[in-house]
Coordinates of C-alpha atoms (C1' of nucleotides) in Angstrom, one line a residue:
Chain A
M1 CA 110.9 272.5 262.2
E2 CA 111.9 269.3 263.6
N3 CA 110.1 267.2 266.5
Y4 CA 110.9 267.5 269.8
S5 CA 114.1 265.8 270.5
P6 CA 113.9 262.7 272.7
I7 CA 117.2 263.3 274.4
F8 CA 117.1 264.5 277.5
H9 CA 119.9 264.4 280.2
Y10 CA 118.6 266.0 283.4
S11 CA 119.8 264.1 286.1
P12 CA 117.0 262.7 288.2
S13 CA 115.5 264.1 291.0
P14 CA 113.2 262.8 293.6
T15 CA 111.2 265.8 294.3
I16 CA 109.1 268.3 292.2
S17 CA 109.3 272.0 293.2
S18 CA 106.5 273.2 294.8
A19 CA 105.6 275.8 292.8
A20 CA 105.0 273.6 289.6
A21 CA 103.5 271.0 292.0
A22 CA 101.1 273.1 293.3
Y23 CA 99.7 274.3 290.1
N24 CA 99.9 270.6 288.8
S25 CA 101.1 272.8 286.0
P26 CA 103.4 271.9 283.2
M27 CA 107.0 272.5 284.3
L28 CA 109.1 274.6 282.1
L29 CA 112.3 273.1 281.7
I30 CA 114.9 275.9 281.6
N31 CA 117.3 274.2 279.3
N32 CA 117.2 274.6 275.8
E33 CA 119.9 272.4 275.1
L34 CA 117.4 270.5 273.2
Q35 CA 116.2 273.3 271.2
S36 CA 117.6 271.4 268.1
H37 CA 116.0 273.7 265.8
N38 CA 118.3 276.2 264.7
K39 CA 116.3 279.6 264.8
A40 CA 119.4 281.0 266.4
N41 CA 122.6 279.7 266.2
T42 CA 122.9 277.2 269.1
S43 CA 126.4 276.9 269.0
N44 CA 127.1 277.7 272.4
N45 CA 126.2 275.3 275.2
G46 CA 122.6 275.6 274.9
V47 CA 121.9 277.9 277.6
L48 CA 121.6 281.2 275.3
G49 CA 121.6 283.4 278.3
L50 CA 118.2 281.8 279.2
M51 CA 119.3 281.6 283.0
S52 CA 120.6 285.0 282.9
S53 CA 116.8 286.5 282.7
V54 CA 113.9 284.5 283.2
K55 CA 110.2 286.4 284.0
L56 CA 107.1 285.4 284.0
A57 CA 104.0 287.6 283.3
A58 CA 100.3 287.6 281.9
P59 CA 98.0 290.2 281.2
T60 CA 95.8 289.5 284.6
S61 CA 97.3 287.4 287.5
D62 CA 96.0 285.4 290.4
I63 CA 99.4 284.3 291.5
V64 CA 102.8 285.9 290.9
I65 CA 106.0 284.1 291.3
N66 CA 108.7 286.4 291.8
S67 CA 112.7 285.6 292.3
N68 CA 115.3 288.1 292.2
H69 CA 118.5 286.6 292.1
S70 CA 121.1 288.3 294.2
Q71 CA 122.8 289.3 291.1
G72 CA 119.5 291.1 290.0
R73 CA 119.6 288.8 286.6
S74 CA 117.8 285.6 287.4
N75 CA 114.7 287.5 287.3
F76 CA 111.5 284.9 287.7
V77 CA 108.4 286.2 287.7
G78 CA 105.0 284.0 287.2
T79 CA 101.5 284.7 287.0
E80 CA 98.7 282.4 286.8
T81 CA 95.6 283.8 285.2
H82 CA 92.3 282.1 285.0
H83 CA 90.6 282.0 281.6
E84 CA 87.0 281.5 281.1
V85 CA 85.9 278.7 278.8
K86 CA 82.5 277.7 277.9
S87 CA 82.1 273.9 278.7
D88 CA 79.5 273.5 276.1
K89 CA 78.6 274.9 272.8
K90 CA 74.9 275.2 273.4
N91 CA 72.9 276.7 276.1
T92 CA 74.9 275.2 279.0
E93 CA 76.8 278.4 279.2
K94 CA 78.7 276.9 282.1
K95 CA 81.9 278.9 281.9
I96 CA 84.7 277.1 284.1
R97 CA 88.1 278.7 284.6
K98 CA 91.0 277.5 283.5
P99 CA 94.0 278.0 285.1
K100 CA 96.6 279.9 282.9
F101 CA 100.3 280.2 283.6
A102 CA 102.5 282.4 281.7
F103 CA 106.3 282.3 281.6
Q104 CA 108.4 285.4 280.3
T105 CA 111.7 284.2 279.4
R106 CA 114.9 285.7 277.9
S107 CA 115.9 283.3 275.1
Q108 CA 116.9 283.1 271.5
V109 CA 114.6 280.1 270.8
D110 CA 110.9 280.4 270.9
I111 CA 109.9 276.8 272.1
L112 CA 111.2 275.9 275.3
D113 CA 111.1 272.3 275.7
D114 CA 108.9 271.2 279.0
G115 CA 109.1 267.8 278.8
Y116 CA 105.7 267.6 277.0
R117 CA 104.9 267.0 273.5
W118 CA 103.0 269.7 271.8
R119 CA 101.2 270.1 268.3
K120 CA 101.0 273.4 266.8
Y121 CA 97.6 274.0 265.5
G122 CA 97.7 277.6 264.7
Q123 CA 99.7 280.8 264.5
K124 CA 98.4 284.4 264.4
A125 CA 99.9 287.8 263.9
V126 CA 99.5 289.8 267.1
K127 CA 98.7 293.3 267.0
N128 CA 101.5 296.0 268.0
N129 CA 103.9 292.9 267.7
K130 CA 105.9 291.9 264.6
F131 CA 106.2 288.4 266.0
P132 CA 103.4 286.0 265.4
R133 CA 102.2 284.1 268.3
S134 CA 102.0 280.2 268.1
Y135 CA 99.4 278.0 269.3
Y136 CA 100.2 274.7 270.8
R137 CA 98.2 271.7 272.1
C138 CA 99.5 268.7 274.1
T139 CA 99.2 265.7 272.2
Y140 CA 98.6 263.3 274.9
Q141 CA 95.6 261.5 274.6
G142 CA 92.8 263.1 276.6
C143 CA 95.1 265.9 277.8
N144 CA 94.0 269.1 276.7
V145 CA 96.6 271.6 277.9
K146 CA 97.4 274.4 275.4
K147 CA 100.4 276.9 275.5
Q148 CA 100.7 279.9 273.4
V149 CA 104.4 281.0 272.5
Q150 CA 104.9 284.8 271.7
R151 CA 107.9 287.0 271.5
L152 CA 107.9 290.6 272.5
S153 CA 108.5 293.0 269.8
K154 CA 110.1 295.4 272.2
D155 CA 112.8 293.2 273.4
E156 CA 113.1 290.6 270.8
E157 CA 115.0 288.1 273.1
I158 CA 111.9 287.7 275.7
V159 CA 109.6 284.8 275.0
V160 CA 106.3 284.7 276.6
T161 CA 104.8 281.2 277.0
T162 CA 101.5 280.8 278.3
Y163 CA 100.1 277.4 279.6
E164 CA 96.5 276.9 279.9
G165 CA 95.1 273.9 281.7
M166 CA 96.4 270.9 283.6
H167 CA 98.2 268.0 282.3
S168 CA 96.3 264.9 283.3
H169 CA 99.7 263.0 283.1
A170 CA 103.5 263.1 283.8
T171 CA 106.0 264.3 281.5
E172 CA 108.2 261.9 279.8
K173 CA 111.2 263.8 280.8
S174 CA 113.0 264.7 283.8
T175 CA 112.4 268.2 285.1
D176 CA 115.4 268.8 287.1
N177 CA 116.6 271.9 285.8
F178 CA 113.2 273.6 286.2
E179 CA 113.5 272.5 289.9
H180 CA 116.7 273.9 290.4
I181 CA 115.2 277.1 289.2
L182 CA 112.0 276.9 291.1
S183 CA 113.9 276.1 294.2
Q184 CA 115.3 279.9 294.0
M185 CA 111.8 281.1 293.5
Q186 CA 109.5 282.7 295.7
I187 CA 105.7 282.5 295.6
Y188 CA 103.5 285.2 296.1
T189 CA 99.8 284.9 296.0
T190 CA 97.6 287.8 295.1
S191 CA 93.7 287.6 295.0
Y192 CA 91.8 289.4 292.4
Chain B
dC1 C1' 103.2 255.9 255.9
dG2 C1' 102.4 258.4 260.1
dT3 C1' 103.0 262.6 262.2
dC4 C1' 103.7 267.1 262.6
dT5 C1' 103.6 272.3 260.6
dT6 C1' 101.6 275.6 257.7
dT7 C1' 98.1 278.7 256.6
dG8 C1' 93.9 280.4 255.2
dA9 C1' 89.3 280.2 256.6
dC10 C1' 85.9 280.4 260.2
dC11 C1' 84.0 281.6 264.5
dC12 C1' 83.2 284.2 268.5
dG13 C1' 83.2 288.0 271.7
dC14 C1' 83.8 292.6 272.2
dG15 C1' 83.7 297.7 271.3
dC16 C1' 81.9 301.5 268.5
Chain C
dG1 C1' 75.4 295.8 262.8
dC2 C1' 79.7 295.9 261.7
dG3 C1' 84.6 295.4 262.0
dC4 C1' 88.5 294.0 264.5
dG5 C1' 91.4 291.0 266.8
dG6 C1' 92.0 286.7 269.1
dG7 C1' 91.5 281.7 268.9
dT8 C1' 90.6 277.4 266.5
dC9 C1' 89.8 274.4 262.5
dA10 C1' 91.2 271.5 259.0
dA11 C1' 93.1 270.7 254.3
dA12 C1' 97.2 270.3 252.3
dG13 C1' 102.2 269.8 252.3
dA14 C1' 106.8 268.6 254.4
dC15 C1' 109.5 265.6 256.6
dG16 C1' 111.8 261.5 258.7

DNA sequence: CGTCTTTGACCCGCGC
DNA sequence: GCGCGGGTCAAAGACG
């Protein structure tokens, strides 16, 4: 697999979408023209039907972002979960909760470029799913953000990307397209 | 040669 | 306690 392509041409934008900014969470660039690896023949313009249906989901949710386009196809549903993590290995059983943020995306490529650099550190077969789940960590020094990428076996075009943690740095790339999408989103918060 | 992926082993929590 | 499933580590290999 290749590295992330450094070529990104999103037009500059002065503002950051409120949703992603609120979470201080990685911004998903819903734009896969940069998916240079050829898992699927990306001979089209790189849209790959991504924009047609984007969803966000997670097993447990605190925050749900949902937006239904008038055509009923631009579905954008987001959930943020909190994951308990031990801060120390010893008796400091201080479990801190890390925010989790899962995107469910209809795409033929597994890896959605969100502007950050990720290093893959694991891959596991998932039960009841013929596709493996991949584990990535942000390579920025001191940034401990992780993400998981998983394709549903129910619907092979659905890719679930789960972010965990908050980036301590900015992306190197513009987040324009995502902002455009997020501008159409509504945010619903639910408490559990 | 440095960076990143691959992949089996290992660890840990949880349910039985 | 044991087995299973999910998550991580780390050595080895691939690649630019």
